[in-house]
Coordinates of C-alpha atoms in Angstrom, one line a residue:
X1 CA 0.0 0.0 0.0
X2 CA 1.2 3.5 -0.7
X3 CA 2.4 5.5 2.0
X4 CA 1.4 8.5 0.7
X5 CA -0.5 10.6 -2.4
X6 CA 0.6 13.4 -4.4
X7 CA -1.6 16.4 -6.4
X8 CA -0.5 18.5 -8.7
X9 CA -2.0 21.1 -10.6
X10 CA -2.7 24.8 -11.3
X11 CA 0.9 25.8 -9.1
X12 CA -0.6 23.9 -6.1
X13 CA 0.9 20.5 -4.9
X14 CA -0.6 18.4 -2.2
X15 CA 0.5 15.6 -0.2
X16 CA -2.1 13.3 1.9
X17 CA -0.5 10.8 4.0
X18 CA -2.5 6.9 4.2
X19 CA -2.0 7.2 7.7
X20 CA -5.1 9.6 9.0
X21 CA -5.5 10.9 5.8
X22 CA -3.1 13.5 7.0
X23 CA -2.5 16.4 4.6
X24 CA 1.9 16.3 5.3
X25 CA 2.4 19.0 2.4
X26 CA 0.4 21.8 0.7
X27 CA 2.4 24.3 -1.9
X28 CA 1.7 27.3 -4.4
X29 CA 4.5 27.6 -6.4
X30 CA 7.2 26.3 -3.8
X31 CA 5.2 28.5 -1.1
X32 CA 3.9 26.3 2.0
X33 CA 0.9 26.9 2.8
X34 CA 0.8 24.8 5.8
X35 CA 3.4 23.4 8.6
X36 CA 4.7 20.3 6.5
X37 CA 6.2 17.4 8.2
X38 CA 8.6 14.6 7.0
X39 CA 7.6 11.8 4.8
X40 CA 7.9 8.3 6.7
X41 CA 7.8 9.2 10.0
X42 CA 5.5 10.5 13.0
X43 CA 2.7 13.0 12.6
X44 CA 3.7 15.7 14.7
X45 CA 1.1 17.6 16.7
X46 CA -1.7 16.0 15.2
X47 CA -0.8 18.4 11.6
X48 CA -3.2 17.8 9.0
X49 CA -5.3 15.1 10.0
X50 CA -8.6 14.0 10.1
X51 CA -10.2 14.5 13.7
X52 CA -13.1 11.8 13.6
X53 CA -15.7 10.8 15.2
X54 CA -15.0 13.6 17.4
X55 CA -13.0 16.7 16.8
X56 CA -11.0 18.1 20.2
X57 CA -11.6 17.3 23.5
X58 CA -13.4 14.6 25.8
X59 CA -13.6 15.3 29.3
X60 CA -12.0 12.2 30.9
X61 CA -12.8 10.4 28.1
X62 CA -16.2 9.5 29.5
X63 CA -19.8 10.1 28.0
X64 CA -23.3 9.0 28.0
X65 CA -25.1 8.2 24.7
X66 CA -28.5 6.9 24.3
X67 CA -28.6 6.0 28.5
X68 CA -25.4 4.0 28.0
X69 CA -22.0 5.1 29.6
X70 CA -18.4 5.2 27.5
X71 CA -14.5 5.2 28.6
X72 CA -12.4 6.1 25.4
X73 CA -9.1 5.5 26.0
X74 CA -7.0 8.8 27.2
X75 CA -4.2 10.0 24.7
X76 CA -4.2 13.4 26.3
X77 CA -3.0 12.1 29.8
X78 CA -2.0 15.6 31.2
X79 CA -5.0 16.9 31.1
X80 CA -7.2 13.6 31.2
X81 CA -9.0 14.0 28.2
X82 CA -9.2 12.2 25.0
X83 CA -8.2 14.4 21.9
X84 CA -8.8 14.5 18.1
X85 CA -11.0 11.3 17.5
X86 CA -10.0 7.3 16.6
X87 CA -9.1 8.3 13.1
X88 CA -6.0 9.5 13.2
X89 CA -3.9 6.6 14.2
X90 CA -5.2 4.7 11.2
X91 CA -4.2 3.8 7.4
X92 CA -6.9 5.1 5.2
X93 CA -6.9 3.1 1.9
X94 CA -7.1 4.7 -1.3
X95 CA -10.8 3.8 -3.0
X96 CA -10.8 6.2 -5.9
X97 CA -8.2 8.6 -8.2
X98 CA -7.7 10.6 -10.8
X99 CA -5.3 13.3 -11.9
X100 CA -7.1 15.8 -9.9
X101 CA -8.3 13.8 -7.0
X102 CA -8.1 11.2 -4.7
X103 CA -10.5 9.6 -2.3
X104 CA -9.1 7.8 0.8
X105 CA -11.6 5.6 3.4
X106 CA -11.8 3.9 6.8
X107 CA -14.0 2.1 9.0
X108 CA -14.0 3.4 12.8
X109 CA -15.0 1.1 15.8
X110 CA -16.7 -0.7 17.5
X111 CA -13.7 0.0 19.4
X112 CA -12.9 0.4 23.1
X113 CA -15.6 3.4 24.4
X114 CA -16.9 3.8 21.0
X115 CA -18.8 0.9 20.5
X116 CA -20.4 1.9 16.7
X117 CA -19.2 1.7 13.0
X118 CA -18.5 4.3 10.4
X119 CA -17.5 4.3 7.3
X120 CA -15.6 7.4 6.9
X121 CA -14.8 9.0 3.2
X122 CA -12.3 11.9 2.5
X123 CA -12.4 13.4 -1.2
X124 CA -9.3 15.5 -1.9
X125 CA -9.7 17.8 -4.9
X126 CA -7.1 20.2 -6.0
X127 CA -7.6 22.4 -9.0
X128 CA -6.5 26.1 -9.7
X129 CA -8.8 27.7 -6.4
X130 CA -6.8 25.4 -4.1
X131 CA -7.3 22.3 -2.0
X132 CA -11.1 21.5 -1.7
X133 CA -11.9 18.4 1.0
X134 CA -15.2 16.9 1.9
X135 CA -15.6 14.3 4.8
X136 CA -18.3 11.9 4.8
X137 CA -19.3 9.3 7.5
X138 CA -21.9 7.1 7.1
X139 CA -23.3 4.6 9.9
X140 CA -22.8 1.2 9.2
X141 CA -24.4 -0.4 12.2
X142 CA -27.6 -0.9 13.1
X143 CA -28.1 1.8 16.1
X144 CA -27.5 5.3 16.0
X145 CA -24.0 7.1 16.7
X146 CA -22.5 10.4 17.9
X147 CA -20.4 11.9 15.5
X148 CA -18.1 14.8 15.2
X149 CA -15.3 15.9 12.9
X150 CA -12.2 18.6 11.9
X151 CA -9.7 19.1 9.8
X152 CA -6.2 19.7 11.6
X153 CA -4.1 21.8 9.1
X154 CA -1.2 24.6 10.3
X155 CA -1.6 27.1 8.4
X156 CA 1.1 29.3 7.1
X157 CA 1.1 32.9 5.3
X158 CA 4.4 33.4 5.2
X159 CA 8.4 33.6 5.8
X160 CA 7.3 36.5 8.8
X161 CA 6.9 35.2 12.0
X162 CA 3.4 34.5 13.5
X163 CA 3.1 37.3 15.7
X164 CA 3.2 39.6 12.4
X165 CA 1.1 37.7 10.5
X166 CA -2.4 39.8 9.5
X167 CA -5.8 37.6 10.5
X168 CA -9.3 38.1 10.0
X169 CA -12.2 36.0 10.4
X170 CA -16.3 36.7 11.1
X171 CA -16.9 35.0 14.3
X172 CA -18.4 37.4 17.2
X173 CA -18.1 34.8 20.0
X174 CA -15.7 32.4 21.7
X175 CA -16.1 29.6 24.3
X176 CA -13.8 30.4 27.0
X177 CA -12.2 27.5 28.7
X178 CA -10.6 26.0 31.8
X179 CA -6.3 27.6 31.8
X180 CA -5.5 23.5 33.2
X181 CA -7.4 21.5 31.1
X182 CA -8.9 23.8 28.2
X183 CA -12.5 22.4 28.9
X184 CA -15.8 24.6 28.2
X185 CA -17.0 27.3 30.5
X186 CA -19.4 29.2 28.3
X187 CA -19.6 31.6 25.4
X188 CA -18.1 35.1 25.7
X189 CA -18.6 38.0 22.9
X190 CA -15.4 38.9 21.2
X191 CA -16.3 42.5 21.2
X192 CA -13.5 44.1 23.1
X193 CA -11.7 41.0 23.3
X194 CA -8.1 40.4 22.3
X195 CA -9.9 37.2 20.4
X196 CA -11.8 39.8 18.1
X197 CA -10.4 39.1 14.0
X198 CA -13.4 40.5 12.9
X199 CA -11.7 43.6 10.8
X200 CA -8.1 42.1 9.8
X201 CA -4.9 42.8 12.3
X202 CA -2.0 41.5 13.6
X203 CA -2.1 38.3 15.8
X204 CA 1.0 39.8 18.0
X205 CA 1.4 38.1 21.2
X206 CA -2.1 36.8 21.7
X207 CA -2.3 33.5 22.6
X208 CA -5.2 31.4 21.4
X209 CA -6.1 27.9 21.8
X210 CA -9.9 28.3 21.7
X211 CA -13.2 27.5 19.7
X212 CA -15.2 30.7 17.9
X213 CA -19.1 30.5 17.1
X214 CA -21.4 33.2 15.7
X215 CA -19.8 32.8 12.2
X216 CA -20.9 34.8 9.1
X217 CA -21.7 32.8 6.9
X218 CA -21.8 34.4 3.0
X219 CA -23.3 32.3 0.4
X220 CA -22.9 28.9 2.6
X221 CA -19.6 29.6 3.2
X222 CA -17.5 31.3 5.6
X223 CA -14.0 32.7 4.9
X224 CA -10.5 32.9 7.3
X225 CA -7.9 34.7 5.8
X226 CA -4.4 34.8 7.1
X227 CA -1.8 37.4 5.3
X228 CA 2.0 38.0 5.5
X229 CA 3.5 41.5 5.5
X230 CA 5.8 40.2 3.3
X231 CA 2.8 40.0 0.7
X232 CA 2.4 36.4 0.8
X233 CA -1.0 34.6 2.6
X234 CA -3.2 31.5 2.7
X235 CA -7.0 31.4 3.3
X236 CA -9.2 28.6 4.1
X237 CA -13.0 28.8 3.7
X238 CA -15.6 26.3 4.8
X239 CA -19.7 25.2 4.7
X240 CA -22.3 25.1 6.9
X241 CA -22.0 21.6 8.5
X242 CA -18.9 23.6 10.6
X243 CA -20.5 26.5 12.7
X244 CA -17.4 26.1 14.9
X245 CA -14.0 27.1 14.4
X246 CA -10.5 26.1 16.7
X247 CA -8.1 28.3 16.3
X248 CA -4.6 28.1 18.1
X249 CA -1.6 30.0 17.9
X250 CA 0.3 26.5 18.4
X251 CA 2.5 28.0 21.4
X252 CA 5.2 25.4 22.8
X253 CA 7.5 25.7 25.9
X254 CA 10.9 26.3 25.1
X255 CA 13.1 25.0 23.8
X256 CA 10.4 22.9 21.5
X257 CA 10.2 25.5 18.0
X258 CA 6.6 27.7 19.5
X259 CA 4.1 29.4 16.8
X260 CA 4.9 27.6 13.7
X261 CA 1.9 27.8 12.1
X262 CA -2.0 28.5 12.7
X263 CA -3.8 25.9 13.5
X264 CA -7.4 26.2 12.1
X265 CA -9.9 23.8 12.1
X266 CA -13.6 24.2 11.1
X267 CA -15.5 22.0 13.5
X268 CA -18.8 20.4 13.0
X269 CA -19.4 20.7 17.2
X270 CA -16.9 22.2 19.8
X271 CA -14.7 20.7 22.1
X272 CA -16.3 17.9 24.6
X273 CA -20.0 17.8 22.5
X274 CA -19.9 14.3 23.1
X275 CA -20.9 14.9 27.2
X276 CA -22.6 18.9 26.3
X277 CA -24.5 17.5 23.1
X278 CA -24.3 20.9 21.8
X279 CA -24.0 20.5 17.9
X280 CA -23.0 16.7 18.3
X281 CA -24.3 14.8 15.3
X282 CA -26.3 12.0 15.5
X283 CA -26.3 8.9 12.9
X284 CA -28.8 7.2 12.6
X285 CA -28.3 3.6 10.9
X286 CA -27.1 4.0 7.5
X287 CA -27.7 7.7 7.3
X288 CA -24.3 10.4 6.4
X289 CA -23.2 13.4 6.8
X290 CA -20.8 15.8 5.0
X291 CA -19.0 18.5 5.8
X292 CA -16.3 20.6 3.5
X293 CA -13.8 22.5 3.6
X294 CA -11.4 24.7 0.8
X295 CA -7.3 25.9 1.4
X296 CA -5.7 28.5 -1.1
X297 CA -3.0 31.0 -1.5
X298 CA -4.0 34.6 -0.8

């Protein structure tokens, strides 16, 4: 089995990884436009991948669905939660290709604390507007199933670092979480908020590692755009199905390289849905749901 997919077209190149689907390279014209990582080896901080069946966090891994209580295991042990889904440690096998696109699959559970069955789909699509990705996940049992999902890029505008970078993005709330264990508290307004992108700025210092709701939405999509002084920038947009968005400034303790990239991830519910419900999807038997997302060069 290939270990990896390459493509090419319009100036852009992409690279998706078998292994969670992972999106390891994305280029216009030699430009990154996200935090690559090397071919063959570890996925570092969780970059590119698919988060499914859940995107972020679940509170000490424990939930109740349908009367019945879960344990997932936790891989998130400092702050005893379990992060980022069961799709990521897996080898997605390629089901369809063309010169243009690629379509990658996996089946996730009945597993330890997740005791259903999806069938989960990722369509890659590259073509002269960017990177376009849709993932679909279909119940294949024969009782219903909480379901989440997020894409895991780092985005990059730039040779600049991060704290110049320019961002803007039409969200007009946050949910503010717990320092220790980044867990929800409730939804604040942005407005006079170091978290408020809504007219474009510079990041600067600001540290962010948080969820945004309230998202304009224009034509059934909404748009993040992230620009270099430099000139350079990358911009992601995304549908409907996502009416949450992570964003974080991917800050690391010395001496570990800090604020490589943006992460931004369009997310279907926000962290720990699977115990607040809020926005968690629920699958029926053999029923699906999409969600999509687009990267380009600004």
């Amino acid at each position: 089995m290939s270990n990896e997919f390459t493509l090419s077209t319009g100036g852009y190149t992409a690279v998706v990884t078998a292994r969670a689907a992972a999106l390891r390279v994305l280029q216009f014209e030699g430009r990154d436009l996200v935090v690559p990582f090397p071919e063959g080896g570890p996925i570092p901080d969780y970059r590119g991948v698919i988060a499914a069946p859940w995107p972020n966090r679940i509170a000490d891994g424990t939930y109740s669905f349908d009367g019945d209580e879960h344990q997932v295991p936790l891989n998130e042990p400092e702050r005893a939660t379990a992060l980022h889904g069961l799709a990521f440690p897996l080898d997605w096998v390629l089901k369809e290709s063309d010169a243009g696109s690629l379509t990658l699959s996996c089946t996730v559970g009945p597993t330890a604390g997740y005791p259903f069955v999806l069938e989960l789909s990722a369509r890659f699509t590259l073509d002269d507007a960017g990177l376009h990705t849709s993932v679909t996940a279909r119940n294949a049992a024969d009782v219903a199933a909480p379901y989440g999902v997020c894409p895991h890029p780092y985005l990059v505008a730039g040779s600049s670092p991060l704290d110049e970078w320019v961002l803007e993005f039409a969200a007009d709330s946050f949910l503010d979480v717990t320092p220790d264990r980044l867990l929800p508290v409730g939804v604040v307004g942005v407005e006079g908020h170091d978290f408020d992108f809504r007219t474009a700025r510079r990041i600067g210092a600001t540290e962010i590692d948080h969820a945004f709701t309230g998202i304009a939405f224009d034509g059934g999509l909404a748009r993040l755009s992230l620009r270099d002084p430099a000139g350079t920038g990358v911009g992601m947009s995304w549908d409907e199905s996502c009416p949450w968005l992570q964003v974080h400034t991917a800050d690391k303790p010395a001496p570990v390289p800090s604020r490589l990239g943006l992460a931004v991830e369009p997310m279907t519910c926000p962290p720990d849905a699977f115990n607040s419900g809020t926005d968690l999807i629920r699958l029926e038997p053999g029923a699906q749901h999409t969600a999509s997302w687009s990267m380009y060069a600004l």
